[in-house]
CSV table of C-alpha atoms and ligand atoms in Angstrom, one decimal:
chain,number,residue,atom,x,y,z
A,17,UNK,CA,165.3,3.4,-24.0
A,18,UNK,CA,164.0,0.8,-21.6
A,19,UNK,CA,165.4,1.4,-18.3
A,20,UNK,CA,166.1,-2.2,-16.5
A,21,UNK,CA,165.3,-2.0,-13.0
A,22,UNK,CA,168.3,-4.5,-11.3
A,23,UNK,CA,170.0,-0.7,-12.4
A,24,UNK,CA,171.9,-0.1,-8.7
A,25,UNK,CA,170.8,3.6,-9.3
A,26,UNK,CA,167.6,2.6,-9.6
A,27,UNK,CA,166.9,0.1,-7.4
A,28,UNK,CA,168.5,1.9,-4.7
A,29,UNK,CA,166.4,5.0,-5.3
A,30,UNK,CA,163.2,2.9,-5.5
A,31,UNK,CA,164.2,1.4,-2.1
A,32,UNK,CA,164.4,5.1,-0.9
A,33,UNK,CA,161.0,5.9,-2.2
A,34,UNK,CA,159.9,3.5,-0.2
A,35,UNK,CA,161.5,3.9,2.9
A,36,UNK,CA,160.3,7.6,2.7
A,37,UNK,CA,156.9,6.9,1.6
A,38,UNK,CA,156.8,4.3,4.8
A,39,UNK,CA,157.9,7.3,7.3
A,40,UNK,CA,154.9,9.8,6.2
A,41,UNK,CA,152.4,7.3,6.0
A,42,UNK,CA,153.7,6.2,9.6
A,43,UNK,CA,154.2,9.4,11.3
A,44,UNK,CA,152.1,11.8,9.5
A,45,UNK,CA,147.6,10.8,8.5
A,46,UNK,CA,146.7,12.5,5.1
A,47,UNK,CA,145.6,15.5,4.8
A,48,UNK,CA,141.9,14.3,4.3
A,49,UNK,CA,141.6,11.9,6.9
A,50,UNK,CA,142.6,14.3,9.2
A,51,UNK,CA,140.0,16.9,8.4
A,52,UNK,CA,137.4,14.2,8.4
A,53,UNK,CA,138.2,13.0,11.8
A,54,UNK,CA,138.5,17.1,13.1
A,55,UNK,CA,134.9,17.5,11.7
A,56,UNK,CA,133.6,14.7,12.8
A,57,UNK,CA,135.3,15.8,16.7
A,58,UNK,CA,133.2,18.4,15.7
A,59,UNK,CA,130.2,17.1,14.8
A,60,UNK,CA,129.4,14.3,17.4
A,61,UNK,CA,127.1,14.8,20.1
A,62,UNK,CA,128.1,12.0,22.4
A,63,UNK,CA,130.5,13.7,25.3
A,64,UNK,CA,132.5,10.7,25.6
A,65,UNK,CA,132.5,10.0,22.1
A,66,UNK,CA,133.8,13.5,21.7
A,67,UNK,CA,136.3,12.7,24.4
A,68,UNK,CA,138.3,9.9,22.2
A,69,UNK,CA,138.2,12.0,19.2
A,70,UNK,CA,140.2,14.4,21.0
A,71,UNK,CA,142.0,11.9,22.0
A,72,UNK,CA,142.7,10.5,18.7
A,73,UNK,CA,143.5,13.9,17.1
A,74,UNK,CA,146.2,14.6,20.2
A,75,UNK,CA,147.9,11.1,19.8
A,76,UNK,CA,148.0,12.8,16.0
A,77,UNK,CA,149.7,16.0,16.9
A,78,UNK,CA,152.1,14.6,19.1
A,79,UNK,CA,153.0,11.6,17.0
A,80,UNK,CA,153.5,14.5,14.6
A,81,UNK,CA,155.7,16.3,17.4
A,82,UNK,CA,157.6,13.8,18.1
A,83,UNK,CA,158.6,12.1,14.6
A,84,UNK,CA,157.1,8.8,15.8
A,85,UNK,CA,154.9,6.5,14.6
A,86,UNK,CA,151.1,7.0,15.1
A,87,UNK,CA,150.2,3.7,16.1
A,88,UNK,CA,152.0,1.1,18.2
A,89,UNK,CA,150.8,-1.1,15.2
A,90,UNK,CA,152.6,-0.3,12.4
A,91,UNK,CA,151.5,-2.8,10.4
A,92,UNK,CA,152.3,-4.7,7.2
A,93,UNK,CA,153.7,-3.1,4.2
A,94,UNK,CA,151.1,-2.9,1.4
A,95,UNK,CA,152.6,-1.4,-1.7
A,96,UNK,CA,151.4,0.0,-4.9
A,97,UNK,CA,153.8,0.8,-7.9
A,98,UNK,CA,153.3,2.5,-11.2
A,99,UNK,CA,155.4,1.4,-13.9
A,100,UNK,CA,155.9,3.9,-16.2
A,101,UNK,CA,156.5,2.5,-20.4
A,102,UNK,CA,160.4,2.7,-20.0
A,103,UNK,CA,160.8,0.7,-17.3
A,104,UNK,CA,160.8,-3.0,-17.3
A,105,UNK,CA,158.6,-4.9,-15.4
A,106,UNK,CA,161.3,-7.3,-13.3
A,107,UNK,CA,161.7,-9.3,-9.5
A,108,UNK,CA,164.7,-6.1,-9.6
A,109,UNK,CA,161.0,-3.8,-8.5
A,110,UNK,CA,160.3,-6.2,-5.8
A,111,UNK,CA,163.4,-6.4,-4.1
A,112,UNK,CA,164.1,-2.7,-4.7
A,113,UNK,CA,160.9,-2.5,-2.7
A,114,UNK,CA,161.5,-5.0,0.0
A,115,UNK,CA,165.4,-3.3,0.7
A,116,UNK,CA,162.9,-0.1,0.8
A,117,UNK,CA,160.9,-2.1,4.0
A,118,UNK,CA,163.8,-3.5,5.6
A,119,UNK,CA,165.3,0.2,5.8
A,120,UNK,CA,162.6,2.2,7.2
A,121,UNK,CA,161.8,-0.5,10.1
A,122,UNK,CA,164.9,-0.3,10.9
A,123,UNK,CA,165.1,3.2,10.6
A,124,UNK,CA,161.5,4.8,11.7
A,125,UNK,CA,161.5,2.0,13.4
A,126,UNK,CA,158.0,-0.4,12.5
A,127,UNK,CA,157.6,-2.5,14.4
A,128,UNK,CA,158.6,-6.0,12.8
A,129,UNK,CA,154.9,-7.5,12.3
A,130,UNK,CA,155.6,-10.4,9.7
A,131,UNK,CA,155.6,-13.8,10.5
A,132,UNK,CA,155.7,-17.3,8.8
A,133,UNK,CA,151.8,-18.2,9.0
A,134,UNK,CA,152.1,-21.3,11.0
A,135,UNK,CA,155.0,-21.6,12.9
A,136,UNK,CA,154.5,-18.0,13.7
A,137,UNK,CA,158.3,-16.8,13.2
A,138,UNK,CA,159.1,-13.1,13.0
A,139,UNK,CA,161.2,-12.6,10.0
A,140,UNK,CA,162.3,-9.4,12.3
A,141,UNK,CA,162.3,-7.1,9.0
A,142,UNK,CA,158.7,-6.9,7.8
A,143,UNK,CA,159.8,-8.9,4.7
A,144,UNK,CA,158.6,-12.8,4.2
A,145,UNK,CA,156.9,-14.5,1.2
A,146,UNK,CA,154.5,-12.6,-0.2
A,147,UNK,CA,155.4,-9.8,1.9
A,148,UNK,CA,155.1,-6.9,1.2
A,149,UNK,CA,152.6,-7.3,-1.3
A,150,UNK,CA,153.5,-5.2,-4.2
A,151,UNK,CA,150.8,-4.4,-6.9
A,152,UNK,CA,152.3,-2.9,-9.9
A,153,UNK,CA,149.8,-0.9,-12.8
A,154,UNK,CA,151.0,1.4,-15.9
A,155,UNK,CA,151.6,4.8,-15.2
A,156,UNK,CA,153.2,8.4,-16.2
A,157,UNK,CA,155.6,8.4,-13.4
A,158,UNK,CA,157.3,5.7,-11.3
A,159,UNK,CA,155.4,6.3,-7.8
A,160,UNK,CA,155.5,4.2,-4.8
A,161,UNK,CA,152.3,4.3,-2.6
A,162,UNK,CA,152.2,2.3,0.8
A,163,UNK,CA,148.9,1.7,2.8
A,164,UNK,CA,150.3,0.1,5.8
A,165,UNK,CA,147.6,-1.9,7.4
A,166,UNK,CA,146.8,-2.9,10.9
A,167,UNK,CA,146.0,-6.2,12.1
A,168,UNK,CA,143.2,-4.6,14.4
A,169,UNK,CA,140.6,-3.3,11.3
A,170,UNK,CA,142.5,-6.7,8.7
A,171,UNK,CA,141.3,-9.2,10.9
A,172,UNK,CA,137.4,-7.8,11.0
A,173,UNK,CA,137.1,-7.0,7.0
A,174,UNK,CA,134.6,-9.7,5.6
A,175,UNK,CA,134.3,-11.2,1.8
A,176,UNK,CA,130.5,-12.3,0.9
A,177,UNK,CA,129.4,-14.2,-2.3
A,178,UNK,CA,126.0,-13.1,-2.9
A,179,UNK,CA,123.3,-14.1,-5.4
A,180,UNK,CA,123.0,-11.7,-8.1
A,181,UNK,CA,119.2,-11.0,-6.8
A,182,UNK,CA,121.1,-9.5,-3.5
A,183,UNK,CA,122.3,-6.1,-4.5
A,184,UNK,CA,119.6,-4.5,-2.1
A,185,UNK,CA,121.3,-6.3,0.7
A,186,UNK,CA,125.0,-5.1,0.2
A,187,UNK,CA,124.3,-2.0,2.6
A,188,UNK,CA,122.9,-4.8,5.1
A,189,UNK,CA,126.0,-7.1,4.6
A,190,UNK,CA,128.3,-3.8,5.1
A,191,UNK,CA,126.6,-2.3,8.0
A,192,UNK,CA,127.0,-6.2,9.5
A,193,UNK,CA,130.5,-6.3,9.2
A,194,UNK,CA,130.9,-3.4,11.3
A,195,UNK,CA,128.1,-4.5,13.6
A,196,UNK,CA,130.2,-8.0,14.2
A,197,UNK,CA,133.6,-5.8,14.3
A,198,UNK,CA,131.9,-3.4,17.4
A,199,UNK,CA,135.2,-1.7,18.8
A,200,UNK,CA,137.9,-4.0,17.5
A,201,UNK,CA,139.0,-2.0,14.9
A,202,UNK,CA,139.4,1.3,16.4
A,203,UNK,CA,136.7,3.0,15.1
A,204,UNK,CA,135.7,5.1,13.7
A,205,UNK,CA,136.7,3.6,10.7
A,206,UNK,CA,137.1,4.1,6.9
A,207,UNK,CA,135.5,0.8,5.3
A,208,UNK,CA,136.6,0.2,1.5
A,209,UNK,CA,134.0,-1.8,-0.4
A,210,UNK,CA,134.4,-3.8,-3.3
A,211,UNK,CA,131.7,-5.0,-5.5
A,212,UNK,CA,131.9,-7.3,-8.3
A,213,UNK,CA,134.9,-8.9,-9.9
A,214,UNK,CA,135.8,-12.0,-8.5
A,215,UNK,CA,136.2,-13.5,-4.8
A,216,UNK,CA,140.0,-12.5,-5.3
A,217,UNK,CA,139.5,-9.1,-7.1
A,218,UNK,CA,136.7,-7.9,-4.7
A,219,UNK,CA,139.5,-8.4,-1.8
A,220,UNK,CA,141.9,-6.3,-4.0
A,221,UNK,CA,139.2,-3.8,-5.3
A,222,UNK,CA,138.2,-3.0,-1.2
A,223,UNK,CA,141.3,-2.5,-0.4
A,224,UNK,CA,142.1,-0.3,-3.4
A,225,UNK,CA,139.3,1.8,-2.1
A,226,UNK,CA,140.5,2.5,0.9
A,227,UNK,CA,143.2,4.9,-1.3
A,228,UNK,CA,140.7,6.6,-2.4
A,229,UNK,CA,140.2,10.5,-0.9
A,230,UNK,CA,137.9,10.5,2.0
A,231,UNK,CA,136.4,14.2,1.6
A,232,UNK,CA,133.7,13.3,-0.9
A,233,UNK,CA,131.6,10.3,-1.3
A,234,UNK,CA,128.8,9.7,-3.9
A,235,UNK,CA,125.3,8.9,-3.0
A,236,UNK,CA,125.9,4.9,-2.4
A,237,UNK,CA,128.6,5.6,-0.3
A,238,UNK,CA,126.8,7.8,1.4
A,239,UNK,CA,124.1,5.5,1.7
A,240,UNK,CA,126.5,2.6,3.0
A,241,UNK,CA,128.5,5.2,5.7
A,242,UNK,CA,124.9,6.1,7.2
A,243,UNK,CA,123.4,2.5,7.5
A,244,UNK,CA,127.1,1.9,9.4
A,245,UNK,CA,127.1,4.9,11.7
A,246,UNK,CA,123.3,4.5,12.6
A,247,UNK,CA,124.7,1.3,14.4
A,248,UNK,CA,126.5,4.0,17.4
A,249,UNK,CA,128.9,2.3,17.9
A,250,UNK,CA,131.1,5.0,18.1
A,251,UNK,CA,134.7,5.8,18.2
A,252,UNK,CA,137.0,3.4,20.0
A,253,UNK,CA,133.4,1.4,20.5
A,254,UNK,CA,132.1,3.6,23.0
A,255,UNK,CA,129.1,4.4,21.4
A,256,UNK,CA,128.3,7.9,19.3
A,257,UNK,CA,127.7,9.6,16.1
A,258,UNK,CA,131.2,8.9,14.3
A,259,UNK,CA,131.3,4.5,13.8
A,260,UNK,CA,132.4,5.6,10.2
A,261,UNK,CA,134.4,8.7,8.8
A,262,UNK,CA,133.3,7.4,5.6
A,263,UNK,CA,132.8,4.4,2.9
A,264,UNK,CA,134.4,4.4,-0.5
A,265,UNK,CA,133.2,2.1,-3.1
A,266,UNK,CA,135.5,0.3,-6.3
A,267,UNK,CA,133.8,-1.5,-8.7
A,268,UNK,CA,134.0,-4.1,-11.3
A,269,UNK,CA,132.4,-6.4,-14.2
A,270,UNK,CA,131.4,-9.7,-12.8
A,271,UNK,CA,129.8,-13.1,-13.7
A,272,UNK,CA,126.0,-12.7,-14.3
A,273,UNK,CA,125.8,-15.5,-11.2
A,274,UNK,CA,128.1,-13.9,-9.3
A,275,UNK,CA,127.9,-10.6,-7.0
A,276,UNK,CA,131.0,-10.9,-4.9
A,277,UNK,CA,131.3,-8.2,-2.3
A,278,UNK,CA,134.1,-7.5,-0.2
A,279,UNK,CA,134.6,-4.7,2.8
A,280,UNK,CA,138.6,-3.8,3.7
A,281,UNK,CA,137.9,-2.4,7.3
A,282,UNK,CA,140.2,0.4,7.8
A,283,UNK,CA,140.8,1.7,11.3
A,284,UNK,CA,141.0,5.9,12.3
A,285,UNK,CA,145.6,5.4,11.3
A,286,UNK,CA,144.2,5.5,8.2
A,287,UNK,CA,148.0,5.4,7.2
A,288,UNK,CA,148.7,6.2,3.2
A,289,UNK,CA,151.4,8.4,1.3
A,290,UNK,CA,153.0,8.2,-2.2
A,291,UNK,CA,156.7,9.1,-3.1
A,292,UNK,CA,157.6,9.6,-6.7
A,293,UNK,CA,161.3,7.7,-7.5
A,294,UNK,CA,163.5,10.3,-8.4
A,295,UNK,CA,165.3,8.8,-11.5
B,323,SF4,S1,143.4,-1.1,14.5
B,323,SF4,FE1,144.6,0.7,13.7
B,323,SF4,S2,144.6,2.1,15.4
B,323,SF4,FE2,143.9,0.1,16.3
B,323,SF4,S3,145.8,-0.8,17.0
B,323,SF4,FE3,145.6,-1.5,14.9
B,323,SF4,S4,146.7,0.0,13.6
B,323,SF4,FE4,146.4,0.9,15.6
């Protein structure tokens, strides 16, 4: 039977996904950004390169210790849902989502972030138009995942529209975002890439990617993350070894005049988690 989702029952539990899936994300880095950022601390040569690392993975622990949020920038909720078939697609998801924002920066608290893009008002809740954005794809299970994202690593991330003859250059055009971003976005980083698509679906592909696990890359990404570290900038922009803990790269079909490429800078709070509703 289709399950509507203005349902109190569910919408309230939906809400509660959220709110928890915003306190991990917040509080606690995933599992594989953590051990990236450990081996690069242990990898890097530079002393005072080494030095921030530490000083990231300690802001870590105690943020940990503490139950507190990891960044003083807690950003803006970005939200993915999966719909599963017996659930109707309705605004009842949305709002079930935004109630879920509204409670956890009250709660953890976020800091409220969202504003009205020109006269600049806080909305004090995190909530406006548009915000959060929710994405919604088919699933098995209804899951809420949040990427909460800085303004810091946003505010660098760079869309191109190059000519089809251009793929050589994409690991120059990557490597150059970085190069213009220096230390603004915290490094090091975690860059999603998108390649293809659209100018609009490139933006939502890189920023997809940044989802992605951050313990294995293929060879491109590989070849992408060294052209960006061999830039030493370093972490925090202090120069070193570590300007990247890693690229990941989403793809798709585009116009045979088109190669739009977009990089979604991500910044070390590399700040994800995914709650399932409990129905
Ligand atoms: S870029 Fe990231 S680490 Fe730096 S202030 Fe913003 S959220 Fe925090």
């Amino acid at each position: 039977m289709m399950v509507n989702p203005a349902d109190p029952t569910l919408s309230s539990a939906l809400a509660d996904a959220t709110a928890r899936a915003l306190a991990e994300a917040e509080i606690r880095l995933p599992p594989d950004v953590l051990a990236a950022l450990r081996r690069a601390a242990a990898a890097e040569r530079d002393e005072i390169a080494r030095r921030e690392l530490g000083n990231i993975l300690e802001n870590i622990a105690l943020a940990e210790e503490r139950q507190v949020p990891i960044c003083q920038d807690t950003g803006v909720p970005v939200v993915y849902l999966t719909l599963p078939p017996d659930i109707a697609f309705s605004p009842a998801l949305f709002e079930g989502v935004r109630e879920g924002v509204r409670r956890a920066t009250a709660a953890i608290p976020l800091r409220p972030n969202v504003v009205d893009p020109l006269t600049r008002e806080n909305t004090g809740d995190n909530t406006g138009p548009g915000m959060p954005a929710v994405h919604v794809t088919p699933g098995d299970r209804l899951t809420v995942t949040v990427l909460p994202k800085g303004a810091g690593s946003e505010n660098v991330s760079r869309i191109g529209m190059l000519l089809p003859s251009q793929a050589k250059e994409i690991p120059r055009f990557v490597a150059e975002t970085m190069l213009l971003a220096g230390g603004k976005p915290c490094p090091p980083v975690i860059l999603g890439v998108g390649i293809g698509g659209t100018f609009d679906m490139a933006a939502a592909l890189a920023k997809e990617a940044l989802l992605l696990p951050v313990d294995t890359m293929d060879d491109y990404e590989q070849e992408l993350c060294d052209a960006v570290n061999a830039l030493g900038i370093g972490p925090m922009g202090l120069g070193g070894d570590t300007t990247a803990l890693a690229v990941k790269v989403k793809r798709a079909a585009c116009h045979t005049a088109s190669l739009p490429v977009a990089v979604n800078v991500q910044c070390w709070a590399c700040r994800r988690a995914t709650v399932e509703v409990e129905r």
